Coordinates of C-alpha atoms in Angstrom, one line a residue:
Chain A
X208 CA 25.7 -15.3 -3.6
X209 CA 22.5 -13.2 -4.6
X210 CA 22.0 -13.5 -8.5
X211 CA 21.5 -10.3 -9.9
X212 CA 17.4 -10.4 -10.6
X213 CA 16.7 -7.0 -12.5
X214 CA 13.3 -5.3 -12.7
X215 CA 10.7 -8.0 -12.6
X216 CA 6.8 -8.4 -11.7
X217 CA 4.6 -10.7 -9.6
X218 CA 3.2 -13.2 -11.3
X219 CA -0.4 -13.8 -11.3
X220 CA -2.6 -15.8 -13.7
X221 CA -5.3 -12.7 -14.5
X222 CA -1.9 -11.6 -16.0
X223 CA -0.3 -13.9 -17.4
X224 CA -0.1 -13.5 -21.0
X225 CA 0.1 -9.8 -20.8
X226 CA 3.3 -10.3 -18.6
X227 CA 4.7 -12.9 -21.3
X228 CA 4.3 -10.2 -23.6
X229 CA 5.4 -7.1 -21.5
X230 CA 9.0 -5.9 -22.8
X231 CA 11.9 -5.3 -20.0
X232 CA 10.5 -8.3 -17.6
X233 CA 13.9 -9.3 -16.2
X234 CA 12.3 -12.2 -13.6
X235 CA 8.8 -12.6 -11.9
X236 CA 7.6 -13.3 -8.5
X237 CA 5.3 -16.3 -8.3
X238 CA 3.0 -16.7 -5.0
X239 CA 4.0 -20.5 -3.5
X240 CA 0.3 -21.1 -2.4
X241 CA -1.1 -20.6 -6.0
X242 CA 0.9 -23.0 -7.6
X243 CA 1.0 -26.7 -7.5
X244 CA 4.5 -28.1 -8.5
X245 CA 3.4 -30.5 -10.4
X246 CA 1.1 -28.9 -12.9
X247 CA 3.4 -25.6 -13.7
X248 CA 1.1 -23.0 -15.3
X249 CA 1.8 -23.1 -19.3
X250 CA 2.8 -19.4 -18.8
X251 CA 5.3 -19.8 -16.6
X252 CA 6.6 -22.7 -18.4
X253 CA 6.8 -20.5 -21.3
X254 CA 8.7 -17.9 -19.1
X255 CA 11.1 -20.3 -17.4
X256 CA 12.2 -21.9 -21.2
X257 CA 12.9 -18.0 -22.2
X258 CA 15.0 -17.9 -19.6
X259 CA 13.2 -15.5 -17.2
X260 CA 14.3 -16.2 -13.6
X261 CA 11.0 -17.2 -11.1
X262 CA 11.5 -16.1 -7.3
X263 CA 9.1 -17.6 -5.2
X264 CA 7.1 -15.6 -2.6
X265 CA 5.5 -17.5 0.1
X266 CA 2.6 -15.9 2.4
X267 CA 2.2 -18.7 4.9
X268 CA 4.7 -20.0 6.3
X269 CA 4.0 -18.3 10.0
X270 CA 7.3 -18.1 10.5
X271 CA 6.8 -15.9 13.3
X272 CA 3.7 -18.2 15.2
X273 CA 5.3 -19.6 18.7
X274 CA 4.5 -23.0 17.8
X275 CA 6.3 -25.4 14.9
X276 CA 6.5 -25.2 12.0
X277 CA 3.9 -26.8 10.1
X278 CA 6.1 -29.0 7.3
X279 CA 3.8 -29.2 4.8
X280 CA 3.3 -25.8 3.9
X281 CA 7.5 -25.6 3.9
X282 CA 7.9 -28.8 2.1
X283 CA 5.4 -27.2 -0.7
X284 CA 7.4 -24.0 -1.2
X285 CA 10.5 -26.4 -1.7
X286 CA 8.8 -28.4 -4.1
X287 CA 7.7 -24.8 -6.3
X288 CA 11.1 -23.8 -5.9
X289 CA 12.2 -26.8 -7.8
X290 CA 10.3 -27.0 -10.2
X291 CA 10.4 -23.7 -11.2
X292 CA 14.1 -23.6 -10.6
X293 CA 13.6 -20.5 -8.4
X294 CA 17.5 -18.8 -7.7
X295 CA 15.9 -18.1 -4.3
X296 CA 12.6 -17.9 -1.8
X297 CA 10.6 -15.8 1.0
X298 CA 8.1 -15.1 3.0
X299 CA 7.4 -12.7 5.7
X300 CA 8.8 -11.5 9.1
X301 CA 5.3 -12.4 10.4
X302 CA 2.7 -14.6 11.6
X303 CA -1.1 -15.7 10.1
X304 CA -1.8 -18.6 11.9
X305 CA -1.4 -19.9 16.1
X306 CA -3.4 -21.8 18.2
X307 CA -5.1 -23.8 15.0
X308 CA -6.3 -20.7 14.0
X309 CA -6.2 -18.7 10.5
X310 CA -5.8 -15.2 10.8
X311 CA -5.8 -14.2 6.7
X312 CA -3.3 -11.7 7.1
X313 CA 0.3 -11.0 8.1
X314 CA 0.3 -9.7 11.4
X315 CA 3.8 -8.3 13.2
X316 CA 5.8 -10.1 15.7
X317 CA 6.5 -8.6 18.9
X318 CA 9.7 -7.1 18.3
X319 CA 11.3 -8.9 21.4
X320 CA 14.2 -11.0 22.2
X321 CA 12.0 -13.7 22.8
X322 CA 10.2 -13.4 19.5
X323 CA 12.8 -12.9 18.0
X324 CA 14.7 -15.9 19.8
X325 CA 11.4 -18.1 18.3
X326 CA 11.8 -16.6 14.7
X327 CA 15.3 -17.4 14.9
X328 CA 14.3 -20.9 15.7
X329 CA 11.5 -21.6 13.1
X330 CA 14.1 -19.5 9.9
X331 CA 16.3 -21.9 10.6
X332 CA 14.5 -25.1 10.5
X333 CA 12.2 -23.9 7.1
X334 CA 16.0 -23.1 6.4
X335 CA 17.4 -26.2 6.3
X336 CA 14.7 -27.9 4.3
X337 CA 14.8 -25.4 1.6
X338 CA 16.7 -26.0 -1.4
X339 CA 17.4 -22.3 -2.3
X340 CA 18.6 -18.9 0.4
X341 CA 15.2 -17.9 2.1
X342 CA 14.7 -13.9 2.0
X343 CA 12.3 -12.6 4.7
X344 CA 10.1 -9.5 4.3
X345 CA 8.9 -6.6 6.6
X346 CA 5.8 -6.5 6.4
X347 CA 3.1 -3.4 6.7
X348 CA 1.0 -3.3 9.5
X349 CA -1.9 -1.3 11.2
X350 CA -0.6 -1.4 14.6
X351 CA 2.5 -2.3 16.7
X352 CA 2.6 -4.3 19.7
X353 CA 3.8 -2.7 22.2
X354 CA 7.2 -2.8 24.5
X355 CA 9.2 -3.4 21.6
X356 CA 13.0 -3.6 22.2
X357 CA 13.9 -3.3 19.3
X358 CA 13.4 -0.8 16.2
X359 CA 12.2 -3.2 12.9
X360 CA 15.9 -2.5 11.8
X361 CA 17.9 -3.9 14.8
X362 CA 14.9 -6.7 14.6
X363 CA 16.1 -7.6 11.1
X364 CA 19.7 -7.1 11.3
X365 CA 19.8 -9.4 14.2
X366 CA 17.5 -11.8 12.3
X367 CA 20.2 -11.7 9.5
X368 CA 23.1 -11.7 11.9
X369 CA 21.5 -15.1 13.3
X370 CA 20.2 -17.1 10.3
X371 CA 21.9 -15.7 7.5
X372 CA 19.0 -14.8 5.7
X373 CA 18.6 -12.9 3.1
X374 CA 15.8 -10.1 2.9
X375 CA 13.1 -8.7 0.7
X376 CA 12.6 -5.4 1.4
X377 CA 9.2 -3.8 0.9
X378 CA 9.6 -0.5 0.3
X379 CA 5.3 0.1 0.1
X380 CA 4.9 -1.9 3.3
X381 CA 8.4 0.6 4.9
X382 CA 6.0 3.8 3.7
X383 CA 3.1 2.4 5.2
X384 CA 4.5 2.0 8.0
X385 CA 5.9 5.5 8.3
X386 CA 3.0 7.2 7.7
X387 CA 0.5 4.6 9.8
X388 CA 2.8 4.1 12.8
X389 CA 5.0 6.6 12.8
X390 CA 8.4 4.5 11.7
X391 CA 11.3 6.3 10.6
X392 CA 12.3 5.1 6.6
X393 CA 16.2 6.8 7.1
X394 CA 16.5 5.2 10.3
X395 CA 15.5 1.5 8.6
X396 CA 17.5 2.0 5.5
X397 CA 20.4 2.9 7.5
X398 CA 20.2 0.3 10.0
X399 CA 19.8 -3.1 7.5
X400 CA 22.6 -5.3 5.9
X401 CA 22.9 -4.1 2.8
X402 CA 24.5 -6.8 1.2
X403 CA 21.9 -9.0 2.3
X404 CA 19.1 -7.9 0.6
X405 CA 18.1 -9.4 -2.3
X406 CA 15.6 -7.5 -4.3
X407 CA 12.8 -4.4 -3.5
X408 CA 8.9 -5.0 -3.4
X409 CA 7.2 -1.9 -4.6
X410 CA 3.2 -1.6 -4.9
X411 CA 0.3 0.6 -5.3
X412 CA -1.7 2.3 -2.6
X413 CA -3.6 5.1 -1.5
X414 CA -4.4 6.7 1.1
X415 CA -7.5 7.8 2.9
X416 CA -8.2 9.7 6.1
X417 CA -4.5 9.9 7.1
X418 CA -3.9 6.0 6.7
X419 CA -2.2 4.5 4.1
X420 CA -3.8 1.2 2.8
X421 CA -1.2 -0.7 0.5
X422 CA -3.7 -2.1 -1.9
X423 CA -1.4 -3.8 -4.3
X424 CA -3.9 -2.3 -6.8
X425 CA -3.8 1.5 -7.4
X426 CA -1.0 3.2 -8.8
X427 CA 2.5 3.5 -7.6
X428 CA 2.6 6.6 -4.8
X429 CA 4.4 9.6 -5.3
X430 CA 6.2 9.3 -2.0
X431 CA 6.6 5.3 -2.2
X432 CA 8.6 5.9 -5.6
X433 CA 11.4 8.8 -3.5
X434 CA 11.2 6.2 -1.2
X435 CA 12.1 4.0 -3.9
X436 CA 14.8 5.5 -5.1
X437 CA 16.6 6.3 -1.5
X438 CA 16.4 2.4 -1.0
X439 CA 18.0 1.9 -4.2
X440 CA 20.7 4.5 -3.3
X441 CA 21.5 3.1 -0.2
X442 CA 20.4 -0.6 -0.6
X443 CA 21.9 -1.1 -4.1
X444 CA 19.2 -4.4 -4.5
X445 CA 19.5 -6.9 -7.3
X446 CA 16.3 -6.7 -8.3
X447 CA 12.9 -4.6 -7.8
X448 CA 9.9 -6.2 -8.2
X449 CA 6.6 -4.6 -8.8
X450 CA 3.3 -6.3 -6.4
X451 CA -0.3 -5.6 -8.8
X452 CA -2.7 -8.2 -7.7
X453 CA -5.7 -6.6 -8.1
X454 CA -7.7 -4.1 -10.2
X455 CA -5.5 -4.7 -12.9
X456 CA -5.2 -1.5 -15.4
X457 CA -4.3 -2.2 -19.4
X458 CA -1.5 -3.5 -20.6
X459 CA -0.3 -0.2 -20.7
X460 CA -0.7 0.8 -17.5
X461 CA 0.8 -2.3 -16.0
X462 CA 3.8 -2.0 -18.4
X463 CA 4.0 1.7 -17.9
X464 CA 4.8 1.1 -14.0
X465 CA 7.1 -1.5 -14.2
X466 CA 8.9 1.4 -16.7
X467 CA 8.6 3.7 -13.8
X468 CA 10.5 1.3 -11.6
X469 CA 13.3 0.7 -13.9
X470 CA 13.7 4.7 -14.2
X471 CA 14.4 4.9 -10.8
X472 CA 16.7 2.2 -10.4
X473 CA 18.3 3.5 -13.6
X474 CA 18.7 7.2 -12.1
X475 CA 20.3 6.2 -9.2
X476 CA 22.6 3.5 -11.1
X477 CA 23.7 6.7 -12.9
X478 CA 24.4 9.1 -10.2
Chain B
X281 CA -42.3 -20.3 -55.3
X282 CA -43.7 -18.8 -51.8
X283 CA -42.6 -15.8 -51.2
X284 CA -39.8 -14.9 -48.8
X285 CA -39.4 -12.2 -46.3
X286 CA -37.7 -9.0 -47.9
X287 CA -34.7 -8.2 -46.2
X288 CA -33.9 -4.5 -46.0
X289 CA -32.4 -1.7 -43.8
X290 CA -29.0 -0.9 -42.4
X291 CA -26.3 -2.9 -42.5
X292 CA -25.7 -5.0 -40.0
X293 CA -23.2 -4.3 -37.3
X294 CA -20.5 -6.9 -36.6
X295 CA -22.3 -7.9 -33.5
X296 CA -25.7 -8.3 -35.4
X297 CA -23.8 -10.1 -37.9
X298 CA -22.9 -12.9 -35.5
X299 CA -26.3 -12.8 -34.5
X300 CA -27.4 -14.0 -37.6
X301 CA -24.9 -16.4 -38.7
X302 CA -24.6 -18.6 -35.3
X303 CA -27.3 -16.9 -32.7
X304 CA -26.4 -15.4 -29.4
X305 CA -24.1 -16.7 -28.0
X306 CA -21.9 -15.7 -31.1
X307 CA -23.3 -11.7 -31.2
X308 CA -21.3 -12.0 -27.5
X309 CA -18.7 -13.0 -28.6
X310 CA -18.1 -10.8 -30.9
X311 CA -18.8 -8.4 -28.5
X312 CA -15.7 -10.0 -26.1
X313 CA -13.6 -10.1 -29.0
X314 CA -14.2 -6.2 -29.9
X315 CA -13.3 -5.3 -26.3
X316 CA -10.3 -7.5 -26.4
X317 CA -8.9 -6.0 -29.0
X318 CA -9.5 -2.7 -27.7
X319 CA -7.7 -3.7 -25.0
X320 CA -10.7 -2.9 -22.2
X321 CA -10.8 -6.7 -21.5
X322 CA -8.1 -9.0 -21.0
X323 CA -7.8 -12.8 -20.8
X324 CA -5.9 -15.5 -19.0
X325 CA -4.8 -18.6 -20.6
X326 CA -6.9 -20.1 -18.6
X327 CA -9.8 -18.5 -20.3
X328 CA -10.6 -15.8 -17.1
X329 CA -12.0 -12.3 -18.6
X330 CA -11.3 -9.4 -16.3
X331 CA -12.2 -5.6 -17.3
X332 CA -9.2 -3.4 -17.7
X333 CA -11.1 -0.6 -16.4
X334 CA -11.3 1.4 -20.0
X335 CA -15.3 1.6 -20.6
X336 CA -15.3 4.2 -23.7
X337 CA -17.1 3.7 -26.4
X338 CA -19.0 0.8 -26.0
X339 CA -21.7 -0.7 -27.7
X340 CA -25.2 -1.5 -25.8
X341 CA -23.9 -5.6 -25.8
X342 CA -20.1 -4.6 -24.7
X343 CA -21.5 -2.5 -22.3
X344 CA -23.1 -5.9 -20.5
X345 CA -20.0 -7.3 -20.8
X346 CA -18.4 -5.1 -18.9
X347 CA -20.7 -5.1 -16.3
X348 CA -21.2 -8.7 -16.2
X349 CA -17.2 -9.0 -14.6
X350 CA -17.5 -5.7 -12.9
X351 CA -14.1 -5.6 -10.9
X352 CA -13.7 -9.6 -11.0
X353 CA -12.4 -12.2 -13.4
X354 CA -14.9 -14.2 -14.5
X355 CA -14.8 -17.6 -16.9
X356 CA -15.5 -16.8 -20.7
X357 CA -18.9 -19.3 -20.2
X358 CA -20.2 -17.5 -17.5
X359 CA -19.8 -14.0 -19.3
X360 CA -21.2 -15.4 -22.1
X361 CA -24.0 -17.3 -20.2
X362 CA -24.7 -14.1 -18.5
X363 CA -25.0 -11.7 -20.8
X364 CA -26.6 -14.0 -23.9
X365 CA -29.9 -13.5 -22.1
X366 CA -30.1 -10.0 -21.4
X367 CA -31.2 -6.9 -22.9
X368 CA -28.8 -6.0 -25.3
X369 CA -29.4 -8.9 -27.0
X370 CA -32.8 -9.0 -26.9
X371 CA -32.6 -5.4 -29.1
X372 CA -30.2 -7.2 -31.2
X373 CA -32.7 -10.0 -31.8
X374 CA -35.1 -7.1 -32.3
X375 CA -33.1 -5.3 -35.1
X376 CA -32.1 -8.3 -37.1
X377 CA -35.8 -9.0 -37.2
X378 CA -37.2 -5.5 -38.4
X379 CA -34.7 -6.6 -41.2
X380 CA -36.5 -9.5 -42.4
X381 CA -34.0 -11.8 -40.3
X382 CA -35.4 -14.4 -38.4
X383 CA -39.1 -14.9 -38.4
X384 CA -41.5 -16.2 -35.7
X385 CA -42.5 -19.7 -36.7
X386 CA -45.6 -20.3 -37.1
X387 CA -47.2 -23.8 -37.2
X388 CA -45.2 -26.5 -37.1
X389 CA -43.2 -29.0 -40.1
X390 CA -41.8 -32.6 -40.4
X391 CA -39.7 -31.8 -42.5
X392 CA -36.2 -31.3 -41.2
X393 CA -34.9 -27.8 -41.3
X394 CA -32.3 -27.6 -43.6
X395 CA -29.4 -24.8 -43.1
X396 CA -28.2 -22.9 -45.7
X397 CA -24.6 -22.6 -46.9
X398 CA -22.8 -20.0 -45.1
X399 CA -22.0 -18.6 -48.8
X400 CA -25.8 -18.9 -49.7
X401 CA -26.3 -16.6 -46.4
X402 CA -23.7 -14.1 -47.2
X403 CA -25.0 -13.7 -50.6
X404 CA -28.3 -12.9 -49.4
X405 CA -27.2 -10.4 -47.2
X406 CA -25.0 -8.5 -49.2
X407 CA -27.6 -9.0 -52.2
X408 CA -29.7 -7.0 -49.8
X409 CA -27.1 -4.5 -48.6
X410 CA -26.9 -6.1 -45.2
X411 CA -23.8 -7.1 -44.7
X412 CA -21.4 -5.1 -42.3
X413 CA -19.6 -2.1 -43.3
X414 CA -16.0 -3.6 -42.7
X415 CA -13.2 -4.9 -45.0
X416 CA -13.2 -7.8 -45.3
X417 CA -11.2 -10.4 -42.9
X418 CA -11.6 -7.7 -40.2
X419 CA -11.4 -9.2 -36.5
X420 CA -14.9 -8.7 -35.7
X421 CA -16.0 -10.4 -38.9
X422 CA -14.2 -13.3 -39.0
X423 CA -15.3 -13.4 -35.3
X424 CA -18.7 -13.2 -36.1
X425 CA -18.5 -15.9 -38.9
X426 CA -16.2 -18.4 -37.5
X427 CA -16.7 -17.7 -33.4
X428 CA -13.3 -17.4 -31.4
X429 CA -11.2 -20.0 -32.8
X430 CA -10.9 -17.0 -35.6
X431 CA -9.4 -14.5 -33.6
X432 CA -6.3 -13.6 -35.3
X433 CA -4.1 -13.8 -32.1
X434 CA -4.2 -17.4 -32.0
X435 CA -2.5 -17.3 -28.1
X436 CA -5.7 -15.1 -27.4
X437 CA -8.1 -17.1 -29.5
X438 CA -6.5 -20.8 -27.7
X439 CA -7.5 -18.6 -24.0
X440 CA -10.8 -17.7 -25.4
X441 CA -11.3 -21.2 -26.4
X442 CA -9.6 -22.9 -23.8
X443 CA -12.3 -21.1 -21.2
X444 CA -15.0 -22.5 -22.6
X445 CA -13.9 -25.7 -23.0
X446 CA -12.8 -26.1 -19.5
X447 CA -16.2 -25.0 -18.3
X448 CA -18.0 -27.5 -17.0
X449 CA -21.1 -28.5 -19.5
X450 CA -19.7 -25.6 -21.9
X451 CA -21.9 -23.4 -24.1
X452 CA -23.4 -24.8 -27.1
X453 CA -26.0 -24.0 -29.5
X454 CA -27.9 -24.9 -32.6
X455 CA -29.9 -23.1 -34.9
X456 CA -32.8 -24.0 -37.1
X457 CA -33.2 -22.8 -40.5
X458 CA -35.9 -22.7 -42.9
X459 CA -34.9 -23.6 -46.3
X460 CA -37.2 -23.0 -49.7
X461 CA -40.9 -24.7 -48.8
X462 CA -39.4 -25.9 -45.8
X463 CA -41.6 -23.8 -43.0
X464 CA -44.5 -22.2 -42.9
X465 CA -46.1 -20.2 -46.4
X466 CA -44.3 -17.2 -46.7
X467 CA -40.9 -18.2 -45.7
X468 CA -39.9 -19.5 -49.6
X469 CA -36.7 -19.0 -51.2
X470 CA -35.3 -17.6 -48.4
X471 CA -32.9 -18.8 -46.0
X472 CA -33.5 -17.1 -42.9
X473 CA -31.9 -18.2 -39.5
X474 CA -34.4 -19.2 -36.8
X475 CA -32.0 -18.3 -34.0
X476 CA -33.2 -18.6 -29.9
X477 CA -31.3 -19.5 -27.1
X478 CA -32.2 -21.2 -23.8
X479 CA -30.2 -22.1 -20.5
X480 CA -30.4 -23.4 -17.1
X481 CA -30.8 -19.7 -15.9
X482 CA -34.1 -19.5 -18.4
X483 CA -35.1 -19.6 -21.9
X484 CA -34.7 -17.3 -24.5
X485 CA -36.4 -17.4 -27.7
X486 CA -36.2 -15.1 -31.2
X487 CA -37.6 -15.8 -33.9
X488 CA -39.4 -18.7 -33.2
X489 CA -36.5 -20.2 -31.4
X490 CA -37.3 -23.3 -33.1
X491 CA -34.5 -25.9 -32.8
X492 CA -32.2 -24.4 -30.6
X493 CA -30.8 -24.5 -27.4
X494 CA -27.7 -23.6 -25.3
X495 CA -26.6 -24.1 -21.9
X496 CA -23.3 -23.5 -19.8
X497 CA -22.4 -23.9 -16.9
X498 CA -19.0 -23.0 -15.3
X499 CA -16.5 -23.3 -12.6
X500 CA -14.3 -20.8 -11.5
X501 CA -12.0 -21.1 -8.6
X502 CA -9.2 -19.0 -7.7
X503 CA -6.2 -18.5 -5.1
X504 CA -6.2 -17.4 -1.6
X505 CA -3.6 -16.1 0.7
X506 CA -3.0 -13.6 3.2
X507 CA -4.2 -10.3 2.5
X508 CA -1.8 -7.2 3.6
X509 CA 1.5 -6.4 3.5
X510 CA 2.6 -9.1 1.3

């Protein structure tokens, strides 16, 4: 069953105290590879004994790399997610590392049966090692390969239809990709399990020269928050999380956006 | 009884204040404190400053501040190490001195520098108009006096606290006084601060900067990931 999560925020040390102190902070997001289970940040031991729910977000897993899985980096996001007594975790529909190389991003998979067949393979064995449901993210990219055979959608539902995994729906990264490569939001948000998505990434971006570049550190985009609320119409998440990892504003600013996020969910919860 | 300098002008601003009652290193802080308040700085519990991006209004040393983290988060040591030696406080040094504050030393004296009481300091300064134009217990003051462990948010105060201790080496300094007779002829009844500060990036000296010294150093480390999309 996915816990109902509310409006929360990504956790990041700059941060911390102003997000202990930020009113309507239902949960918070912290990143699996900047935390070491057994030295829990004081902040988000504060957080936890409050009561505040911690998801756990994991950026390297590589769950999409044709090659196994590499344990360690698994068995560290289980560890987080016990100690922070995380309802559940994620990572991307992606891959950052092959061949003993680092790439330093999340770049697509191929959206293949034969990718998929491997992503299958690899979600199910971080699966079974991890204490807690695993959601998966789409992630934004600059380019897509090509041949696909299947739309993101279709690539996601079947991931969900095989593994039973849950998913974390970006709804900067589904803009970006819209407006970068030409991807079709209505058709996505149609197309997805509903019932299996968990919570809503939203972030800052901006764009220049006819890209969008989701920054994770400018303000909150006029079209990402109507896109925002037509997931929430026809997604109906648990939660909605808002990604600032850089460039932070005030307190005021920061608190100010989350506020924007809950007046969208709290339109549409209304209507 | 040799006469002492005659201290006179303006009051002294809060960050000239700290200036004279603990040396450099304190007139920053004061400075980081200010801008905390304000909100245009924010710390970690870890003791990481990052700008908030809110630059108005800003005194000269504030200003430094600012520009020392730029769009980074930076230990409150390094900050502090950083901008202790630059201009701003330099004109600081500068203005407590056209006050009668902090004299060059001249010649040299066995006998050991004695401090005055921080009462016995205070009284001097307001006796001579000097001291800051704030009611008192005001944030900045009590900053300036006591250094961060009196800012009034103590969760803010243990971040601003719990930077410097975990930098490696820290920041310390010390502060020569004169005391009656104690220094050279004409430095008499009055208690004056000789205030200087040095560090591994290079000296700095007011005053005389007899009997003082500070140094820092710092680590700072932070996260990775992937970059994108997350």
């Amino acid at each position: 069953m996915i816990p109902e999560l509310g409006i929360g925020i990504g956790w990041r040390s700059a941060i911390d105290l102003t997000i202990e102190r930020m009113a309507g902070v239902d949960f918070v997001e912290v990143t699996a590879e900047h935390i070491d289970p057994a030295a829990v940040p004081a902040s988000l031991r504060v957080l936890r004994e409050r009561g505040v729910p911690a998801v756990v977000h994991a950026v390297t897993l590589s769950l999409g790399s044709a090659e196994p899985l590499d344990r360690a980096r698994i068995a560290h996001l289980a560890a987080v997610a016990t100690a922070l007594d995380a309802p559940l975790v994620s990572d991307h529909v992606a891959f950052t590392h092959a061949g003993g190389l680092d790439t330093g991003h999340l770049l697509p998979v191929p959206r293949t049966r034969a990718a998929l067949d491997v992503l299958v393979t690899n979600v199910r064995e971080a699966q079974a090692e991890l204490p807690v449901p695993l959601a998966l993210e789409n992630i934004a990219c600059l380019l897509q390969w090509s041949d696909a055979e299947l739309t993101e959608a279709q690539f996601l539902s079947e991931l969900v239809g095989r593994t039973g995994c849950l998913l974390l729906i970006d709804v900067a990264n589904l803009h970006a990709n819209a407006r970068n490569t030409g991807t079709d939001p209505a058709e996505f948000l149609a197309t997805v399990p509903a019932e299996q998505v968990a919570y809503l990434h939203v972030a800052g971006g901006v764009e220049h020269d006819g890209i969008y570049h989701d920054t994770h550190a400018h303000p909150i985009a006029p079209p990402v928050l109507e896109l925002l609320g037509r997931a929430c119409e026809q997604l109906r998440p648990r939660g909605l999380l808002l990604e600032w990892d850089d460039r932070y504003g005030t307190d005021a600013e920061i608190a100010a956006e989350v506020a924007v996020i809950r007046r969208v969910r709290d339109l549409v919860q209304t209507t | 009884m040799a006469r002492g300098p005659r201290l006179t002008g303006k009051p002294l601003n809060p960050e000239e204040y700290g200036f004279v009652m603990s040396g450099p290193v304190r007139a920053v802080e004061v400075a980081i404190a200010a801008l905390l308040e304000r909100g245009a700085l924010r710390i970690s519990r870890e003791g990481e400053l990052s700008a908030t991006g809110q630059p108005h209004g800003l005194s000269r040393l504030e200003a430094e501040v600012v520009e020392a983290l730029g769009t980074s988060s930076r230990p409150v040591p390094k900050v502090i190490r950083t901008v202790s030696d630059g201009a701003a406080v330099r004109a600081i040094a500068v203005a407590v001195q056209e006050r009668g504050l902090g004299r060059r030393r001249r010649g040299f004296s066995l006998r050991r520098p004695v401090p005055p009481s921080r009462s016995m300091l205070e009284d001097r300064l307001a006796g001579a108009g000097l001291m800051p134009l704030m009611a008192v217990g005001a944030m900045p003051l009590v900053v300036a006096a006591d250094g961060f462990g009196a800012y009034p948010d103590e969760e803010v105060a243990g971040a601003l606290l719990a930077g410097k201790a975990s930098a490696v080496g820290g920041v310390s300094c010390s502060y020569a006084w004169s005391d009656a007779g104690a220094g050279p002829a004409g430095y008499g009844p009055d208690h004056v601060p000789y205030v200087g500060c040095s560090s591994t990036g290079g000296g700095f000296g007011v005053g005389g900067g007899g009997g003082s010294s500070c140094g820092s150093s710092s680590g700072c480390g932070g996260g990775g990931g992937c970059g994108g999309g997350s």
